[in-house]
Amino acid sequence: MTLSELVDEFIIYISTIKGFSENTIIGYRNDLKKFQEYLTPTIDIEKITKENIHLCIGQLSSEHKSIASENRFISSVRSLFSYARSFSYLAHNPALDIKTIKRAKQTPKFLTQEEMNTLCKEPQVNELLWEKRDRAIFTMLYSSGCRISEMCSLKLSDFMDNYHSAIVTGKGNKQRKVFFEEESRKALALYLEDRKKVLLANGIQTPTENLFINQKGHALSVGGMRYIISRYSGTEGTKKHVNPHAFRHTFATTLISNGADVRYVQEMLGHSSISTTQRYTHVTTERLIDIYNKAHPHSR
């Protein structure tokens, strides 16, 4: 079996049998495409050695890829050969002892309450694209802690309790319940009225079930939502570029800083491991000072 044949079969396997998300599949496909470029698509998989894989990783380093990119590449290659070994395409696994690169743990980047409020109001203050839709996106991301891929996939039929909550599908097709506070529900109601007008203006008789659409009436893509966030947080907007995950980080940090049990936050974020959620147990310096001033008998 050639490397190209193995990769094609593996991608079908994770897409159908394993049911991985579209973003995860794209990541695997890109990494394994690069792996084939470093070697050759027609090489027999039995001829691939541990040294070959190390040379590919070295090639990534020479291209100045980030440690995160290198580790994702290593993980993709290991998964590929683990699949080949489990189906007896190989007598041994050349990637078995390939280790990922250790890196310092990073504290999730989050916004202060003032910064988040400013960003959520930015579509009203500075209408760059579609005010009502964009404000709904921002407030709902912050209210729910959803990933943007989950928000893009959210359908009208996923909502319950008069838009107080919804069922989202996260990584590994795991479903969980998320919640929306009053401000985000008000923003959503205004957007839904505008959504009807846009669909009517575009003559769309059978609209998409996806909640968020573009101005042509089609489902908004992850790339489209990233673009919206970058416009409002860029030089035309708040002038403080925000990564889409900052909404999720700020959601978690806000809950934990206000006393929420980390296990409940884990459930709301859809983390499979409590250790992932515990990254958010940090608090800001201002919060620490406030606690100290209130609790210490000699504090001013």
PDB file of N, CA, C and O in Angstrom, residues 129-169:
ATOM      1  N   LEU A 129     -20.360  45.946   9.140  1.00  0.00           N
ATOM      2  CA  LEU A 129     -20.899  44.876   8.295  1.00  0.00           C
ATOM      3  C   LEU A 129     -22.421  44.784   8.441  1.00  0.00           C
ATOM      4  O   LEU A 129     -23.155  45.400   7.701  1.00  0.00           O
ATOM      5  N   TRP A 130     -22.885  44.021   9.420  1.00  0.00           N
ATOM      6  CA  TRP A 130     -24.322  43.846   9.625  1.00  0.00           C
ATOM      7  C   TRP A 130     -24.567  43.957  11.125  1.00  0.00           C
ATOM      8  O   TRP A 130     -24.366  43.007  11.849  1.00  0.00           O
ATOM      9  N   GLU A 131     -24.981  45.123  11.567  1.00  0.00           N
ATOM     10  CA  GLU A 131     -25.028  45.457  12.989  1.00  0.00           C
ATOM     11  C   GLU A 131     -25.744  44.415  13.849  1.00  0.00           C
ATOM     12  O   GLU A 131     -25.186  43.893  14.812  1.00  0.00           O
ATOM     13  N   LYS A 132     -26.993  44.124  13.518  1.00  0.00           N
ATOM     14  CA  LYS A 132     -27.795  43.263  14.393  1.00  0.00           C
ATOM     15  C   LYS A 132     -27.254  41.835  14.433  1.00  0.00           C
ATOM     16  O   LYS A 132     -27.231  41.192  15.479  1.00  0.00           O
ATOM     17  N   ARG A 133     -26.825  41.327  13.294  1.00  0.00           N
ATOM     18  CA  ARG A 133     -26.240  39.975  13.279  1.00  0.00           C
ATOM     19  C   ARG A 133     -24.956  39.934  14.097  1.00  0.00           C
ATOM     20  O   ARG A 133     -24.753  39.028  14.907  1.00  0.00           O
ATOM     21  N   ASP A 134     -24.105  40.911  13.878  1.00  0.00           N
ATOM     22  CA  ASP A 134     -22.781  40.885  14.503  1.00  0.00           C
ATOM     23  C   ASP A 134     -22.862  41.077  16.011  1.00  0.00           C
ATOM     24  O   ASP A 134     -22.126  40.452  16.769  1.00  0.00           O
ATOM     25  N   ARG A 135     -23.783  41.923  16.449  1.00  0.00           N
ATOM     26  CA  ARG A 135     -23.965  42.080  17.901  1.00  0.00           C
ATOM     27  C   ARG A 135     -24.505  40.792  18.512  1.00  0.00           C
ATOM     28  O   ARG A 135     -24.107  40.391  19.618  1.00  0.00           O
ATOM     29  N   ALA A 136     -25.407  40.121  17.810  1.00  0.00           N
ATOM     30  CA  ALA A 136     -25.932  38.841  18.293  1.00  0.00           C
ATOM     31  C   ALA A 136     -24.807  37.806  18.396  1.00  0.00           C
ATOM     32  O   ALA A 136     -24.720  37.066  19.378  1.00  0.00           O
ATOM     33  N   ILE A 137     -23.936  37.763  17.407  1.00  0.00           N
ATOM     34  CA  ILE A 137     -22.812  36.818  17.426  1.00  0.00           C
ATOM     35  C   ILE A 137     -21.936  37.069  18.651  1.00  0.00           C
ATOM     36  O   ILE A 137     -21.610  36.142  19.403  1.00  0.00           O
ATOM     37  N   PHE A 138     -21.557  38.329  18.866  1.00  0.00           N
ATOM     38  CA  PHE A 138     -20.637  38.655  19.950  1.00  0.00           C
ATOM     39  C   PHE A 138     -21.249  38.347  21.318  1.00  0.00           C
ATOM     40  O   PHE A 138     -20.608  37.730  22.169  1.00  0.00           O
ATOM     41  N   THR A 139     -22.474  38.797  21.539  1.00  0.00           N
ATOM     42  CA  THR A 139     -23.090  38.578  22.853  1.00  0.00           C
ATOM     43  C   THR A 139     -23.386  37.103  23.103  1.00  0.00           C
ATOM     44  O   THR A 139     -23.270  36.631  24.236  1.00  0.00           O
ATOM     45  N   MET A 140     -23.735  36.364  22.047  1.00  0.00           N
ATOM     46  CA  MET A 140     -24.039  34.940  22.220  1.00  0.00           C
ATOM     47  C   MET A 140     -22.773  34.112  22.441  1.00  0.00           C
ATOM     48  O   MET A 140     -22.778  33.147  23.199  1.00  0.00           O
ATOM     49  N   LEU A 141     -21.679  34.484  21.800  1.00  0.00           N
ATOM     50  CA  LEU A 141     -20.401  33.798  22.050  1.00  0.00           C
ATOM     51  C   LEU A 141     -19.988  33.982  23.503  1.00  0.00           C
ATOM     52  O   LEU A 141     -19.584  33.039  24.180  1.00  0.00           O
ATOM     53  N   TYR A 142     -20.101  35.211  23.986  1.00  0.00           N
ATOM     54  CA  TYR A 142     -19.690  35.500  25.364  1.00  0.00           C
ATOM     55  C   TYR A 142     -20.641  34.864  26.371  1.00  0.00           C
ATOM     56  O   TYR A 142     -20.223  34.374  27.423  1.00  0.00           O
ATOM     57  N   SER A 143     -21.922  34.855  26.075  1.00  0.00           N
ATOM     58  CA  SER A 143     -22.919  34.317  27.003  1.00  0.00           C
ATOM     59  C   SER A 143     -22.836  32.803  27.141  1.00  0.00           C
ATOM     60  O   SER A 143     -23.099  32.250  28.208  1.00  0.00           O
ATOM     61  N   SER A 144     -22.461  32.120  26.055  1.00  0.00           N
ATOM     62  CA  SER A 144     -22.522  30.653  26.028  1.00  0.00           C
ATOM     63  C   SER A 144     -21.191  29.949  26.192  1.00  0.00           C
ATOM     64  O   SER A 144     -21.139  28.787  26.597  1.00  0.00           O
ATOM     65  N   GLY A 145     -20.086  30.637  25.849  1.00  0.00           N
ATOM     66  CA  GLY A 145     -18.790  29.967  25.879  1.00  0.00           C
ATOM     67  C   GLY A 145     -18.588  29.035  24.703  1.00  0.00           C
ATOM     68  O   GLY A 145     -17.697  28.175  24.716  1.00  0.00           O
ATOM     69  N   CYS A 146     -19.388  29.191  23.651  1.00  0.00           N
ATOM     70  CA  CYS A 146     -19.278  28.321  22.477  1.00  0.00           C
ATOM     71  C   CYS A 146     -17.994  28.610  21.691  1.00  0.00           C
ATOM     72  O   CYS A 146     -17.499  29.734  21.663  1.00  0.00           O
ATOM     73  N   ARG A 147     -17.484  27.577  21.041  1.00  0.00           N
ATOM     74  CA  ARG A 147     -16.458  27.763  20.020  1.00  0.00           C
ATOM     75  C   ARG A 147     -17.153  28.375  18.795  1.00  0.00           C
ATOM     76  O   ARG A 147     -18.362  28.185  18.604  1.00  0.00           O
ATOM     77  N   ILE A 148     -16.387  29.072  17.945  1.00  0.00           N
ATOM     78  CA  ILE A 148     -17.062  29.679  16.791  1.00  0.00           C
ATOM     79  C   ILE A 148     -17.570  28.610  15.824  1.00  0.00           C
ATOM     80  O   ILE A 148     -18.572  28.824  15.140  1.00  0.00           O
ATOM     81  N   SER A 149     -16.912  27.455  15.772  1.00  0.00           N
ATOM     82  CA  SER A 149     -17.412  26.375  14.911  1.00  0.00           C
ATOM     83  C   SER A 149     -18.774  25.895  15.397  1.00  0.00           C
ATOM     84  O   SER A 149     -19.652  25.564  14.599  1.00  0.00           O
ATOM     85  N   GLU A 150     -18.959  25.873  16.723  1.00  0.00           N
ATOM     86  CA  GLU A 150     -20.243  25.465  17.296  1.00  0.00           C
ATOM     87  C   GLU A 150     -21.309  26.525  17.028  1.00  0.00           C
ATOM     88  O   GLU A 150     -22.466  26.190  16.735  1.00  0.00           O
ATOM     89  N   MET A 151     -20.920  27.793  17.116  1.00  0.00           N
ATOM     90  CA  MET A 151     -21.871  28.870  16.871  1.00  0.00           C
ATOM     91  C   MET A 151     -22.290  28.898  15.398  1.00  0.00           C
ATOM     92  O   MET A 151     -23.457  29.126  15.080  1.00  0.00           O
ATOM     93  N   CYS A 152     -21.338  28.644  14.506  1.00  0.00           N
ATOM     94  CA  CYS A 152     -21.660  28.610  13.072  1.00  0.00           C
ATOM     95  C   CYS A 152     -22.594  27.451  12.739  1.00  0.00           C
ATOM     96  O   CYS A 152     -23.411  27.553  11.831  1.00  0.00           O
ATOM     97  N   SER A 153     -22.458  26.352  13.464  1.00  0.00           N
ATOM     98  CA  SER A 153     -23.276  25.163  13.189  1.00  0.00           C
ATOM     99  C   SER A 153     -24.638  25.209  13.877  1.00  0.00           C
ATOM    100  O   SER A 153     -25.490  24.352  13.620  1.00  0.00           O
ATOM    101  N   LEU A 154     -24.836  26.199  14.755  1.00  0.00           N
ATOM    102  CA  LEU A 154     -26.078  26.285  15.518  1.00  0.00           C
ATOM    103  C   LEU A 154     -27.271  26.506  14.591  1.00  0.00           C
ATOM    104  O   LEU A 154     -27.249  27.368  13.722  1.00  0.00           O
ATOM    105  N   LYS A 155     -28.300  25.695  14.801  1.00  0.00           N
ATOM    106  CA  LYS A 155     -29.503  25.761  13.968  1.00  0.00           C
ATOM    107  C   LYS A 155     -30.678  26.264  14.790  1.00  0.00           C
ATOM    108  O   LYS A 155     -30.703  26.147  16.016  1.00  0.00           O
ATOM    109  N   LEU A 156     -31.656  26.794  14.101  1.00  0.00           N
ATOM    110  CA  LEU A 156     -32.845  27.321  14.775  1.00  0.00           C
ATOM    111  C   LEU A 156     -33.534  26.233  15.593  1.00  0.00           C
ATOM    112  O   LEU A 156     -34.082  26.496  16.661  1.00  0.00           O
ATOM    113  N   SER A 157     -33.488  25.008  15.102  1.00  0.00           N
ATOM    114  CA  SER A 157     -34.140  23.897  15.801  1.00  0.00           C
ATOM    115  C   SER A 157     -33.377  23.437  17.044  1.00  0.00           C
ATOM    116  O   SER A 157     -33.888  22.629  17.819  1.00  0.00           O
ATOM    117  N   ASP A 158     -32.170  23.957  17.236  1.00  0.00           N
ATOM    118  CA  ASP A 158     -31.367  23.564  18.403  1.00  0.00           C
ATOM    119  C   ASP A 158     -31.775  24.314  19.664  1.00  0.00           C
ATOM    120  O   ASP A 158     -31.376  23.949  20.766  1.00  0.00           O
ATOM    121  N   PHE A 159     -32.565  25.382  19.522  1.00  0.00           N
ATOM    122  CA  PHE A 159     -32.921  26.216  20.662  1.00  0.00           C
ATOM    123  C   PHE A 159     -34.071  25.626  21.470  1.00  0.00           C
ATOM    124  O   PHE A 159     -34.929  24.918  20.944  1.00  0.00           O
ATOM    125  N   MET A 160     -34.060  25.948  22.766  1.00  0.00           N
ATOM    126  CA  MET A 160     -35.117  25.510  23.677  1.00  0.00           C
ATOM    127  C   MET A 160     -35.491  26.669  24.596  1.00  0.00           C
ATOM    128  O   MET A 160     -34.776  27.670  24.667  1.00  0.00           O
ATOM    129  N   ASP A 161     -36.593  26.515  25.311  1.00  0.00           N
ATOM    130  CA  ASP A 161     -36.987  27.450  26.374  1.00  0.00           C
ATOM    131  C   ASP A 161     -37.004  28.904  25.900  1.00  0.00           C
ATOM    132  O   ASP A 161     -36.450  29.793  26.557  1.00  0.00           O
ATOM    133  N   ASN A 162     -37.606  29.133  24.740  1.00  0.00           N
ATOM    134  CA  ASN A 162     -37.726  30.499  24.218  1.00  0.00           C
ATOM    135  C   ASN A 162     -36.356  31.172  24.096  1.00  0.00           C
ATOM    136  O   ASN A 162     -36.175  32.318  24.519  1.00  0.00           O
ATOM    137  N   TYR A 163     -35.421  30.432  23.539  1.00  0.00           N
ATOM    138  CA  TYR A 163     -34.058  30.914  23.263  1.00  0.00           C
ATOM    139  C   TYR A 163     -33.210  31.127  24.528  1.00  0.00           C
ATOM    140  O   TYR A 163     -32.172  31.783  24.472  1.00  0.00           O
ATOM    141  N   HIS A 164     -33.631  30.568  25.646  1.00  0.00           N
ATOM    142  CA  HIS A 164     -32.810  30.645  26.851  1.00  0.00           C
ATOM    143  C   HIS A 164     -31.631  29.670  26.785  1.00  0.00           C
ATOM    144  O   HIS A 164     -30.607  29.886  27.443  1.00  0.00           O
ATOM    145  N   SER A 165     -31.769  28.618  26.004  1.00  0.00           N
ATOM    146  CA  SER A 165     -30.715  27.602  25.918  1.00  0.00           C
ATOM    147  C   SER A 165     -30.757  26.922  24.554  1.00  0.00           C
ATOM    148  O   SER A 165     -31.710  27.093  23.791  1.00  0.00           O
ATOM    149  N   ALA A 166     -29.699  26.161  24.287  1.00  0.00           N
ATOM    150  CA  ALA A 166     -29.625  25.432  23.014  1.00  0.00           C
ATOM    151  C   ALA A 166     -28.712  24.231  23.197  1.00  0.00           C
ATOM    152  O   ALA A 166     -27.888  24.180  24.120  1.00  0.00           O
ATOM    153  N   ILE A 167     -28.864  23.272  22.311  1.00  0.00           N
ATOM    154  CA  ILE A 167     -27.970  22.108  22.282  1.00  0.00           C
ATOM    155  C   ILE A 167     -26.965  22.320  21.162  1.00  0.00           C
ATOM    156  O   ILE A 167     -27.348  22.528  20.008  1.00  0.00           O
ATOM    157  N   VAL A 168     -25.682  22.305  21.512  1.00  0.00           N
ATOM    158  CA  VAL A 168     -24.638  22.460  20.501  1.00  0.00           C
ATOM    159  C   VAL A 168     -23.853  21.158  20.383  1.00  0.00           C
ATOM    160  O   VAL A 168     -23.782  20.371  21.329  1.00  0.00           O
ATOM    161  N   THR A 169     -23.277  20.961  19.222  1.00  0.00           N
ATOM    162  CA  THR A 169     -22.460  19.778  18.968  1.00  0.00           C
ATOM    163  C   THR A 169     -21.005  20.211  18.902  1.00  0.00           C
ATOM    164  O   THR A 169     -20.617  20.989  18.039  1.00  0.00           O
TER     165      THR A 169
END
